[in-house]
PDB file of C-alpha atoms in Angstrom:
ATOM      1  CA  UNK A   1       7.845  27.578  23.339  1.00 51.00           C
ATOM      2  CA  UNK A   2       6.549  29.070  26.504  1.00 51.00           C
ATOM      3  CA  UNK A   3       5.736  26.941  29.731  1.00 47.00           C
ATOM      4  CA  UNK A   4       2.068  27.370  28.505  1.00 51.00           C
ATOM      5  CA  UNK A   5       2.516  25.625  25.135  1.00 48.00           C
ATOM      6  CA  UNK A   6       4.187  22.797  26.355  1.00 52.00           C
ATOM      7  CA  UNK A   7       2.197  22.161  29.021  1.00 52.00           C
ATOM      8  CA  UNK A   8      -0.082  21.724  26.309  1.00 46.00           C
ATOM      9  CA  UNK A   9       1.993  19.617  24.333  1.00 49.00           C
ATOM     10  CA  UNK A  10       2.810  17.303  27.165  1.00 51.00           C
ATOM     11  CA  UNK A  11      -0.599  16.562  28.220  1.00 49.00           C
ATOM     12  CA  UNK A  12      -1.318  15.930  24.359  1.00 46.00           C
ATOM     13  CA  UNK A  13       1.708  13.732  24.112  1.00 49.00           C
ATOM     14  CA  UNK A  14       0.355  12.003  26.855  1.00 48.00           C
ATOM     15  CA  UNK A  15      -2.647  10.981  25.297  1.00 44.00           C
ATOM     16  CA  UNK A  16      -0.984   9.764  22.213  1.00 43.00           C
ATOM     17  CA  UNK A  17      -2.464  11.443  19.570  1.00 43.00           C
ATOM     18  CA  UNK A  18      -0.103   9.340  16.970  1.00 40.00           C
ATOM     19  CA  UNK A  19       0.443   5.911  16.237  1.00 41.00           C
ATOM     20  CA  UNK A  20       3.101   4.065  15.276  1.00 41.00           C
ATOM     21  CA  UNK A  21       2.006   3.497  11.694  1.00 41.00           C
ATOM     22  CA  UNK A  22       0.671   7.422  11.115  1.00 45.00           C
ATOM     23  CA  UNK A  23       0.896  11.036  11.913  1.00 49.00           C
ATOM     24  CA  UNK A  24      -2.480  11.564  10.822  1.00 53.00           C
ATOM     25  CA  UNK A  25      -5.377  13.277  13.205  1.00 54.00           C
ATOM     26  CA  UNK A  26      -7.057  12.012  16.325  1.00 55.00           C
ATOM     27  CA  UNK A  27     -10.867  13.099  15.933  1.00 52.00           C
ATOM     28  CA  UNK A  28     -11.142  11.956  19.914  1.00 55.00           C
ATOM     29  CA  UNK A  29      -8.294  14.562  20.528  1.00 55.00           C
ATOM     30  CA  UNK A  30      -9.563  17.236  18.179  1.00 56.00           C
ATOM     31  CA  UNK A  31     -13.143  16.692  19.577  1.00 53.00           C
ATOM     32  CA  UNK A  32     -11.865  16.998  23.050  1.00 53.00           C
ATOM     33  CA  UNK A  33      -9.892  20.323  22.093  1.00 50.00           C
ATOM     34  CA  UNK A  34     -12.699  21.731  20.448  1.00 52.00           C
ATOM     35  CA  UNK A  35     -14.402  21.620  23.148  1.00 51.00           C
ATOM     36  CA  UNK A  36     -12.211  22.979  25.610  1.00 48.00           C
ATOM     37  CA  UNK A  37     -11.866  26.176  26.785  1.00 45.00           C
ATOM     38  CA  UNK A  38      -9.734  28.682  24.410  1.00 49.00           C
ATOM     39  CA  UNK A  39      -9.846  25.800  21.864  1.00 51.00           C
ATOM     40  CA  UNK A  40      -8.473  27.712  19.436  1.00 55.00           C
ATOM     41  CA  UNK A  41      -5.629  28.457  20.944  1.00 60.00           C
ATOM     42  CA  UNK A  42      -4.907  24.991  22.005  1.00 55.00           C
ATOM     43  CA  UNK A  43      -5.357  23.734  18.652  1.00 58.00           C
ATOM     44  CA  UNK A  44      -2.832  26.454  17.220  1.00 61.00           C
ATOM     45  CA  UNK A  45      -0.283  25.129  19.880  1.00 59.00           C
ATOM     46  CA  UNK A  46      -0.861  21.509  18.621  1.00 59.00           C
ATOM     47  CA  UNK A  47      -0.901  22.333  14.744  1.00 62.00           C
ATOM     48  CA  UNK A  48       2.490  24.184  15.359  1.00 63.00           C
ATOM     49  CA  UNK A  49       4.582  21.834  17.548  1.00 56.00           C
ATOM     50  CA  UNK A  50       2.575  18.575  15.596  1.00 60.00           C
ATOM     51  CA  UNK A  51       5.193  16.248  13.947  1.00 62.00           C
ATOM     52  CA  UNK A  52       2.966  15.576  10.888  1.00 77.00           C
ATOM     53  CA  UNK A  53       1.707  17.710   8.302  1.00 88.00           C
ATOM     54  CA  UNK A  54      -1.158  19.896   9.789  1.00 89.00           C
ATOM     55  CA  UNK A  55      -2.663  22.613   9.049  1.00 91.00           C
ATOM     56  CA  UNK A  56      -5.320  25.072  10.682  1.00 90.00           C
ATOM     57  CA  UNK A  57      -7.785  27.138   8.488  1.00 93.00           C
ATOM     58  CA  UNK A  58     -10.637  29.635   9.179  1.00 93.00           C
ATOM     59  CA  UNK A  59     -13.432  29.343   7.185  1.00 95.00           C
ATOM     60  CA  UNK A  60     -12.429  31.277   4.008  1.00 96.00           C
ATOM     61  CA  UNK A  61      -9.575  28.642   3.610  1.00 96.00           C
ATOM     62  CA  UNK A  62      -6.480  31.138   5.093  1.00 95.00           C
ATOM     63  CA  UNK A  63      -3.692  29.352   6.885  1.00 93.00           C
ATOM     64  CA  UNK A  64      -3.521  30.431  10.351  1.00 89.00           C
ATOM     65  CA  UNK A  65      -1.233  27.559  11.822  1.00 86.00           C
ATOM     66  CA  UNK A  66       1.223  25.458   9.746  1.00 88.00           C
ATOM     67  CA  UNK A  67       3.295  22.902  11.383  1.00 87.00           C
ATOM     68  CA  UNK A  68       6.889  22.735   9.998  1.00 86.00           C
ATOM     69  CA  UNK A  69       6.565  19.498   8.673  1.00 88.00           C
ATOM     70  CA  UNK A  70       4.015  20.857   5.901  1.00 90.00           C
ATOM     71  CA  UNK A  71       6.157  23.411   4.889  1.00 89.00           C
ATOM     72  CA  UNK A  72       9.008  20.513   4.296  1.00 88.00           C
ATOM     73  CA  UNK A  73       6.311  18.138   2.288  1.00 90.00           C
ATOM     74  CA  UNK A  74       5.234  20.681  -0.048  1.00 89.00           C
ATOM     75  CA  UNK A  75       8.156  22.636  -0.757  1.00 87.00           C
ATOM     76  CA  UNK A  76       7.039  25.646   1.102  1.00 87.00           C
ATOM     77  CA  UNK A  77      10.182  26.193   3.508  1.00 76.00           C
ATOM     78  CA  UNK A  78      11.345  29.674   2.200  1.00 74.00           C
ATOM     79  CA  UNK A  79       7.903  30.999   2.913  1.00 81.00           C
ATOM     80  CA  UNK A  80       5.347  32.183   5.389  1.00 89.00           C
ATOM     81  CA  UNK A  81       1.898  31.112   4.142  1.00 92.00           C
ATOM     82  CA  UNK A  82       0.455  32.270   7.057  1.00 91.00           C
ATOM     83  CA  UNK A  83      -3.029  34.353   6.024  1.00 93.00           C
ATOM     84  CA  UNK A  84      -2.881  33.342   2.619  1.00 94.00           C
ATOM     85  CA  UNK A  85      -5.508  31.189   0.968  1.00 95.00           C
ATOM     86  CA  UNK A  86      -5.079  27.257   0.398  1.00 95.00           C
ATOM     87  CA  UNK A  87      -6.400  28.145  -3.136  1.00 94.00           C
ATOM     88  CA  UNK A  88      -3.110  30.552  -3.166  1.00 93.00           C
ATOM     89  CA  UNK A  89      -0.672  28.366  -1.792  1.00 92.00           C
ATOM     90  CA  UNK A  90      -1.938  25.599  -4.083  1.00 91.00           C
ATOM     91  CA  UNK A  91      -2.737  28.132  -7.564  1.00 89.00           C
ATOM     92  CA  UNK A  92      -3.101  25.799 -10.685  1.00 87.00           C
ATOM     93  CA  UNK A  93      -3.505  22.252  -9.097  1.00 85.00           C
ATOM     94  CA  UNK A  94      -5.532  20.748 -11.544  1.00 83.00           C
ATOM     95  CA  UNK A  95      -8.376  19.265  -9.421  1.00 82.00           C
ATOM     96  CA  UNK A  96      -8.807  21.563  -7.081  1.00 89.00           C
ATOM     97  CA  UNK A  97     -12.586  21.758  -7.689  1.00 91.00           C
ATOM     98  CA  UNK A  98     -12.370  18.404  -6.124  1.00 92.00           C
ATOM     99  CA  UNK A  99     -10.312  19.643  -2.689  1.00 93.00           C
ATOM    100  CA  UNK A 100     -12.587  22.867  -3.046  1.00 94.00           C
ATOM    101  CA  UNK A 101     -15.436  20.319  -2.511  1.00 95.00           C
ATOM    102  CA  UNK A 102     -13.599  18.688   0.731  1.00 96.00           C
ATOM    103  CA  UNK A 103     -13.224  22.039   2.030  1.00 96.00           C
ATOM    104  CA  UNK A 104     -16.845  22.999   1.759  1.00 96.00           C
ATOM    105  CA  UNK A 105     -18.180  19.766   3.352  1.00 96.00           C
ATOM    106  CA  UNK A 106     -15.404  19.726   6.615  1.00 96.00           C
ATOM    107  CA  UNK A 107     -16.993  23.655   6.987  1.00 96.00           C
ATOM    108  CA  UNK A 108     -20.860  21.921   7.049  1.00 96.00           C
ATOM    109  CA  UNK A 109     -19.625  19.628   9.676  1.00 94.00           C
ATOM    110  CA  UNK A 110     -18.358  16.471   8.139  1.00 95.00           C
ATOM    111  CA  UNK A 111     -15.272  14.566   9.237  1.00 93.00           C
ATOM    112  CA  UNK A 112     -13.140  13.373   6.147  1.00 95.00           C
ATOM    113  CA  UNK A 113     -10.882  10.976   5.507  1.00 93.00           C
ATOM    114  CA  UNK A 114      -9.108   9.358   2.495  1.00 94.00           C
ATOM    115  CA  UNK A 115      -6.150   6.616   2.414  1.00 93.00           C
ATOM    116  CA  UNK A 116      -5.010   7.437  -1.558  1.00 92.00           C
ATOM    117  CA  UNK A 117      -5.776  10.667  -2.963  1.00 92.00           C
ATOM    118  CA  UNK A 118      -4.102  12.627  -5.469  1.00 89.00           C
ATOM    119  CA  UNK A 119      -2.759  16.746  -5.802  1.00 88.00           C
ATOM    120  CA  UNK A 120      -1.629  17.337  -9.460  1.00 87.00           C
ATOM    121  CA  UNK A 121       0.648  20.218  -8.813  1.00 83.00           C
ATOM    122  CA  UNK A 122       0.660  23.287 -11.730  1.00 82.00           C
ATOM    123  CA  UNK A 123       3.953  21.793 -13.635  1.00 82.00           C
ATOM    124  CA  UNK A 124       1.899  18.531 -13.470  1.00 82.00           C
ATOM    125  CA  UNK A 125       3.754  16.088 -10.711  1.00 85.00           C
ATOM    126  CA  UNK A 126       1.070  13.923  -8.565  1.00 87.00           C
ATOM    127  CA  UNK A 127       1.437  14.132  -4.964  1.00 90.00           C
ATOM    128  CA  UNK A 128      -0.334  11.008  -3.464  1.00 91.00           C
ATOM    129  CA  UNK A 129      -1.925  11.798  -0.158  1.00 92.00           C
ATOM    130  CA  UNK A 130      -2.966  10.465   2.927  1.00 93.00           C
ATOM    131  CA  UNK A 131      -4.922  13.012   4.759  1.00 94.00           C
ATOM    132  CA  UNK A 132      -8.055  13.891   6.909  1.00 94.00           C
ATOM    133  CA  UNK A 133      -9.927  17.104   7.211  1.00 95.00           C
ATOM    134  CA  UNK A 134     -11.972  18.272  10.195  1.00 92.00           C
ATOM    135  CA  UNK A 135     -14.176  20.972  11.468  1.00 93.00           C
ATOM    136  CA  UNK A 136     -12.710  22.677  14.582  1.00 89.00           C
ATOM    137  CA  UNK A 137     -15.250  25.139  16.683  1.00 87.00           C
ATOM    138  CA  UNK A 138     -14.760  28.234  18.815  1.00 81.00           C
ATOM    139  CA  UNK A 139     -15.670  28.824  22.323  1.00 76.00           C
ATOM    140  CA  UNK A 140     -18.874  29.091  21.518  1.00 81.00           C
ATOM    141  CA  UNK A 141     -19.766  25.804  19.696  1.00 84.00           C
ATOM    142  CA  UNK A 142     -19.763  27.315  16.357  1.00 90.00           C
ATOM    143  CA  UNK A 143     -17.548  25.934  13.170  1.00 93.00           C
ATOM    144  CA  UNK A 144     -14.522  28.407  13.255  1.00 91.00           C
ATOM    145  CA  UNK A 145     -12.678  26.496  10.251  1.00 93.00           C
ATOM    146  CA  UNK A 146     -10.848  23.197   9.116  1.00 93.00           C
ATOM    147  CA  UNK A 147      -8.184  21.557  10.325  1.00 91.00           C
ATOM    148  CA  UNK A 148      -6.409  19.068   7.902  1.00 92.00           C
ATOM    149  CA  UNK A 149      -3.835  16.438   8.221  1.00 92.00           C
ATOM    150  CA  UNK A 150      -2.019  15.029   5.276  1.00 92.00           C
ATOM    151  CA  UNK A 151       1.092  11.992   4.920  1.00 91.00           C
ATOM    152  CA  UNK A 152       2.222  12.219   1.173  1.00 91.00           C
ATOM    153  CA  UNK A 153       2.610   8.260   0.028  1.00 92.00           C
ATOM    154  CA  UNK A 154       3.898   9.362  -3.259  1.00 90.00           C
ATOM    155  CA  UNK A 155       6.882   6.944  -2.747  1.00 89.00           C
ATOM    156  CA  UNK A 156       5.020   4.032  -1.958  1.00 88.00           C
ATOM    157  CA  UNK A 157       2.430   4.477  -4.159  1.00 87.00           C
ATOM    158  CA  UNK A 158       5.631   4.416  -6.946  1.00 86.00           C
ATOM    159  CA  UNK A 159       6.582   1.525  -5.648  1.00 85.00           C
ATOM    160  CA  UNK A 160       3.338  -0.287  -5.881  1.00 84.00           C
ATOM    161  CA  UNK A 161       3.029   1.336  -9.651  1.00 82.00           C
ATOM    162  CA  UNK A 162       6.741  -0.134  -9.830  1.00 79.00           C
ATOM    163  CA  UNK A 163       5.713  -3.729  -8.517  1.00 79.00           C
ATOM    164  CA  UNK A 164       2.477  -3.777 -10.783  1.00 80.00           C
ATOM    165  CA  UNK A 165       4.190  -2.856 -14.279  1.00 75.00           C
ATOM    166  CA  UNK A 166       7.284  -5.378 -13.210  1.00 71.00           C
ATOM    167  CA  UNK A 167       4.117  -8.051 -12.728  1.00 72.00           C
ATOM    168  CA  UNK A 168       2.343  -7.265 -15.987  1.00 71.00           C
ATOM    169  CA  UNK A 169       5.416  -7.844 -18.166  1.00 66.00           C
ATOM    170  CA  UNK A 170       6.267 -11.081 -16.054  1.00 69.00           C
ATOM    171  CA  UNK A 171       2.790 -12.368 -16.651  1.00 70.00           C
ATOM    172  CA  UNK A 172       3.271 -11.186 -20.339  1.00 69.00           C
ATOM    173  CA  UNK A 173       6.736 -13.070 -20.765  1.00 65.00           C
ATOM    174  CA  UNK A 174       5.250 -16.020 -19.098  1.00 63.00           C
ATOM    175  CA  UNK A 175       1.691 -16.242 -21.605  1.00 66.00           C
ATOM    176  CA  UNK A 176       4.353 -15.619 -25.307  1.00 64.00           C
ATOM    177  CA  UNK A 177       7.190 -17.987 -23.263  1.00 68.00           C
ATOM    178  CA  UNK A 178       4.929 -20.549 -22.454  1.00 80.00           C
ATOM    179  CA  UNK A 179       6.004 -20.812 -19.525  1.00 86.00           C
ATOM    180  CA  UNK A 180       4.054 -22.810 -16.863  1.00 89.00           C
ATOM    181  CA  UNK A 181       4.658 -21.472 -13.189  1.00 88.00           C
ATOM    182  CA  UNK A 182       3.887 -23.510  -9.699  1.00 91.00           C
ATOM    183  CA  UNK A 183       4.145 -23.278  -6.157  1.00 92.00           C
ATOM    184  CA  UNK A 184       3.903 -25.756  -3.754  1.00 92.00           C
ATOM    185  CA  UNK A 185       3.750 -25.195   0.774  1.00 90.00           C
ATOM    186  CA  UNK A 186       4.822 -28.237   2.547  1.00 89.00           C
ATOM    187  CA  UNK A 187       2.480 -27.341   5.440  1.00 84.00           C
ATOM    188  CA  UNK A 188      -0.181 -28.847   3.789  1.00 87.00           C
ATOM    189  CA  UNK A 189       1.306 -30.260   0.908  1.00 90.00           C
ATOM    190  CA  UNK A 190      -0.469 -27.612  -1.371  1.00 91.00           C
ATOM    191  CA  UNK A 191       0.642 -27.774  -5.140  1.00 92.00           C
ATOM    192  CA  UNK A 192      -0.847 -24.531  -6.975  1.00 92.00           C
ATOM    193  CA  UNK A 193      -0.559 -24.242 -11.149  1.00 91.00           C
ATOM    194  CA  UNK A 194      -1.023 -21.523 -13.325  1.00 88.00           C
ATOM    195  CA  UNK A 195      -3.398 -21.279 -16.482  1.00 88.00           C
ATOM    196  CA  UNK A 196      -0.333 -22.057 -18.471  1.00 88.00           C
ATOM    197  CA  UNK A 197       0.520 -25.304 -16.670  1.00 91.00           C
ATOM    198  CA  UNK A 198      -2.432 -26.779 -17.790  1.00 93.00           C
ATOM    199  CA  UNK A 199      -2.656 -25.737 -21.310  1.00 91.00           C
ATOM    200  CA  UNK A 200       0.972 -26.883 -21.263  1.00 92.00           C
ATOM    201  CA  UNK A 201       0.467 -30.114 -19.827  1.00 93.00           C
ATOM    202  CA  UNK A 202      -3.605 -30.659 -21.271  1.00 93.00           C
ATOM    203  CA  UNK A 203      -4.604 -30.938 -18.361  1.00 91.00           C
ATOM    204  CA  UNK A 204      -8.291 -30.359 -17.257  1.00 90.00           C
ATOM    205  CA  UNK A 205      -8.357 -28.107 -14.010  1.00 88.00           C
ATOM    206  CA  UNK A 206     -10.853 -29.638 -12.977  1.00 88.00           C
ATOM    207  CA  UNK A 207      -9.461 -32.892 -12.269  1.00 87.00           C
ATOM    208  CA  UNK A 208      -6.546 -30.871 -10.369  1.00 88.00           C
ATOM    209  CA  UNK A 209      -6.999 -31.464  -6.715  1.00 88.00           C
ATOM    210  CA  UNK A 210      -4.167 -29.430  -5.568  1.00 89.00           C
ATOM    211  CA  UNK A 211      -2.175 -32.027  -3.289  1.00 91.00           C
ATOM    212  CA  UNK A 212       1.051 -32.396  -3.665  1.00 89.00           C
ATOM    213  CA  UNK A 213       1.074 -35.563  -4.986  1.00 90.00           C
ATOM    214  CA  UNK A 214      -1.126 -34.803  -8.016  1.00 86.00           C
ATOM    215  CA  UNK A 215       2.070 -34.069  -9.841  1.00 89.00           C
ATOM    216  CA  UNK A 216       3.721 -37.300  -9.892  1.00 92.00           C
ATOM    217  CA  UNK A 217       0.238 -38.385 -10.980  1.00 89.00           C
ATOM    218  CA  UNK A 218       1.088 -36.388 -14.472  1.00 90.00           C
ATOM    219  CA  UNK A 219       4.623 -37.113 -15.613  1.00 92.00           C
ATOM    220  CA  UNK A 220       5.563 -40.209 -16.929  1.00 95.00           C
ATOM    221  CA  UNK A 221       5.739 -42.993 -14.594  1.00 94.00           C
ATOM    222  CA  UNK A 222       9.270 -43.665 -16.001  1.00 96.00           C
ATOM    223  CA  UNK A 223      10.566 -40.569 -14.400  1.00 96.00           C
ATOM    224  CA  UNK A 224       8.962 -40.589 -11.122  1.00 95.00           C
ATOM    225  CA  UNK A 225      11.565 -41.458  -8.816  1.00 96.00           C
ATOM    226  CA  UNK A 226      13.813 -39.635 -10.156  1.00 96.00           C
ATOM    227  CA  UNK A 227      12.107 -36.847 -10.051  1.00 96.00           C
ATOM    228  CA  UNK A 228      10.746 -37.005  -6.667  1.00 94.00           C
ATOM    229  CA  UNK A 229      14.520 -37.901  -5.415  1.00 95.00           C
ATOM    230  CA  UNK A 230      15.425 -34.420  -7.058  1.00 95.00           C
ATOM    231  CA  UNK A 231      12.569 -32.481  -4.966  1.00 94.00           C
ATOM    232  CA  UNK A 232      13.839 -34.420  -2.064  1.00 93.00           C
ATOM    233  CA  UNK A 233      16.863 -33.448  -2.150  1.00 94.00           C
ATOM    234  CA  UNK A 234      16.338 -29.929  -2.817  1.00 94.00           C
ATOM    235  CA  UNK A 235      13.734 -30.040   0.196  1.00 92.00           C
ATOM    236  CA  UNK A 236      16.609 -31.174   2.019  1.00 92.00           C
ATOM    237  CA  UNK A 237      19.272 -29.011   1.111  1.00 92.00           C
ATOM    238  CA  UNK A 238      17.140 -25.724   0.882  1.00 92.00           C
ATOM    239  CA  UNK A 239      18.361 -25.342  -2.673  1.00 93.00           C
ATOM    240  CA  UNK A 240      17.459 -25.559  -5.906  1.00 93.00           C
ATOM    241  CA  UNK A 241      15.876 -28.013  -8.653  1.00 92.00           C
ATOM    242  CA  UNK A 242      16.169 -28.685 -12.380  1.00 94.00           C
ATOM    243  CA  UNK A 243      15.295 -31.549 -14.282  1.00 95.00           C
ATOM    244  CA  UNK A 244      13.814 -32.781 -16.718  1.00 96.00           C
ATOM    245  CA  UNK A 245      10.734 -34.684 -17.496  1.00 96.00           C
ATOM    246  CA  UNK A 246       7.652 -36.466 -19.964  1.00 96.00           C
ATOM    247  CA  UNK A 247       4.084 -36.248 -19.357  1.00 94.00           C
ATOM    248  CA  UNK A 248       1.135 -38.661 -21.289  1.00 91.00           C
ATOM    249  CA  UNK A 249      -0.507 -35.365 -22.803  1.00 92.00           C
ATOM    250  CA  UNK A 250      -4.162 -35.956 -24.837  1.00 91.00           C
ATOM    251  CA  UNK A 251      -1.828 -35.228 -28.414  1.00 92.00           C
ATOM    252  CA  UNK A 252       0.961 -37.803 -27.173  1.00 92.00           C
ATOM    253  CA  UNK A 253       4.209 -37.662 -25.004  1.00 94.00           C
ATOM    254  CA  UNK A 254       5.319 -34.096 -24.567  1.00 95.00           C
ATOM    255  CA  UNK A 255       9.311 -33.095 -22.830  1.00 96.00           C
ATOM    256  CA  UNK A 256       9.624 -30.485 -20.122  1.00 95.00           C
ATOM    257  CA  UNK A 257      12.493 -29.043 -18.136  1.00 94.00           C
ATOM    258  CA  UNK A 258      11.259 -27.414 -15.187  1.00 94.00           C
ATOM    259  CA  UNK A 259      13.370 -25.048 -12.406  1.00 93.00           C
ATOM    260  CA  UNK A 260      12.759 -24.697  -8.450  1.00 92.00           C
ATOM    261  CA  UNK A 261      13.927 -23.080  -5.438  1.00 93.00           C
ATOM    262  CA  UNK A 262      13.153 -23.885  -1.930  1.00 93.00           C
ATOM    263  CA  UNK A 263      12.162 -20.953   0.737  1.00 91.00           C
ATOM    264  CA  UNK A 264      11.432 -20.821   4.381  1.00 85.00           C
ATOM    265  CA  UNK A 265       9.238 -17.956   4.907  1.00 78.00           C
ATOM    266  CA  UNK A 266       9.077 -17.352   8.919  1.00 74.00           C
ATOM    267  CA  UNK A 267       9.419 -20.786   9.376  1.00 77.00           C
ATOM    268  CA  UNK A 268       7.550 -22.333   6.288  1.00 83.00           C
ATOM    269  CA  UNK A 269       9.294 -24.156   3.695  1.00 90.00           C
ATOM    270  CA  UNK A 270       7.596 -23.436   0.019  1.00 91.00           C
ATOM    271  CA  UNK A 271       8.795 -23.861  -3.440  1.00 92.00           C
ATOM    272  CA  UNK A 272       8.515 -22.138  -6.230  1.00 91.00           C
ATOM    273  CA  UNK A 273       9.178 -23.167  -9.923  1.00 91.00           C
ATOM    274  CA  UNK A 274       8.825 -22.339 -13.637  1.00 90.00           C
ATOM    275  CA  UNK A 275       8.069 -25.008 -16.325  1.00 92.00           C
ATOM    276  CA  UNK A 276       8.705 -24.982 -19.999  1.00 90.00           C
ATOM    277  CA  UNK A 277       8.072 -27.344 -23.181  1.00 91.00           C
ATOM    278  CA  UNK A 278      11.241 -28.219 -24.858  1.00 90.00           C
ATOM    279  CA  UNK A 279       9.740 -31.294 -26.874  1.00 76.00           C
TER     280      UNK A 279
END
């Protein structure tokens, strides 16, 4: 890097272009560079030495800065795409009309961003993107190309596909288990039932208010104390709770075992628990 480039690259660093939670653009920084002096030159220095994944195009979509780290995302490392077209690089994505269309509105002008976007690659692997596309002018004010920014999220987004599926077949298991599931916060003293708990226990949710105390109101006043000296104790102890239980249903005097566990979340003690019919 020559003493001209990073002199560059310090006075950009000093402005912070990136955050702590992103590598994506600063429009106040591009803005500013575009407007600068030799701002394409500048903005060639920053695309290069940029730690995210940035690229600078003219306006026939042809590479003319890459920074390293886009070259690592996309696989590109053994070679120089330098002058070749994005629609090259990127030859049988399947919605590329769609990035075409990007392209095309960035070159009119418009700043783009999106938080979740997908690239289906040729062999048919989806690349889920974070990324932002801007115009970038010459010296003379006029719209020399793009420059775009992308973060690939493809592993979060997995894990959020991940999280969703492993919640769909919980909810499933719990609907053909019958299984009843509750959670009650001791800040407030807030008791919170699924659907299930009130089919299970024929219970109209409407006369639910949601305090704690509502549930002793439900089981059989034979097994109160116990009960409640069980939830005490777990309270207590930070541990767990099983027992068992009646409840006065509408159709007559229904048995439940029911299982809890105590957790302090930043400082807030909850419990959560699963109930089942076992008359």
């Amino acid at each position: 890097m020559s003493l001209d480039e990073r002199n560059i690259m310090e006075e950009i660093g000093e402005r912070k272009p990136f955050n702590g939670h992103s590598e994506m653009l600063s429009i106040e920084l591009i803005k500013e560079i575009s407007e600068r002096k030799h701002a394409q030159n500048l903005l060639s220095v920053f695309v290069k030495y940029a730690p995210g994944a940035i690229a600078l195009f003219d306006r026939e979509m042809k590479f003319l800065v890459v920074s390293d780290r886009w070259y690592r995302d996309y696989g590109l490392a053994e070679n120089d795409i330098t002058g070749s077209s994005y629609y090259e690089v990127f030859y049988g994505t399947e919605n590329m009309d769609k990035w075409a269309s990007y392209h095309r509105r960035a070159l009119k002008g418009e700043k783009l961003r999106n938080e979740e976007d997908r690239l289906i690659k040729k062999d048919g692997s989806v690349i889920w993107l974070k990324w932002e596309i801007l115009p970038w002018f010459d010296k003379f004010g006029v719209i020399g190309g793009v420059i775009m920014s992308t973060e690939v999220i493809t592993d979060r987004k997995r894990l959020e596909d991940d999280h969703r599926k492993s919640k769909q077949l919980l909810e499933m298991a719990i609907e053909t288990g019958k299984i009843g599931f509750w959670h009650w916060i001791e800040r407030n003293n807030r008791l919170e039932w699924n659907d299930q708990m009130f089919e299970l226990f024929e219970y109209d949710e409407s006369d639910f208010t949601g305090d704690g105390e509502a549930f002793f109101d439900v089981i059989h006043p034979d097994d109160v104390t116990r009960v409640r000296g069980l939830l005490n104790r777990a309270i207590a102890d930070r541990g767990e709770y099983h027992t068992q239980y009646r409840v006065i249903c509408k159709s007559g005097t229904k048995k439940f075992k029911e299982h809890g566990k105590v957790f302090l979340d930043d400082g807030l003690l909850r419990m959560t628990g699963i109930c089942q019919e076992i008359s």
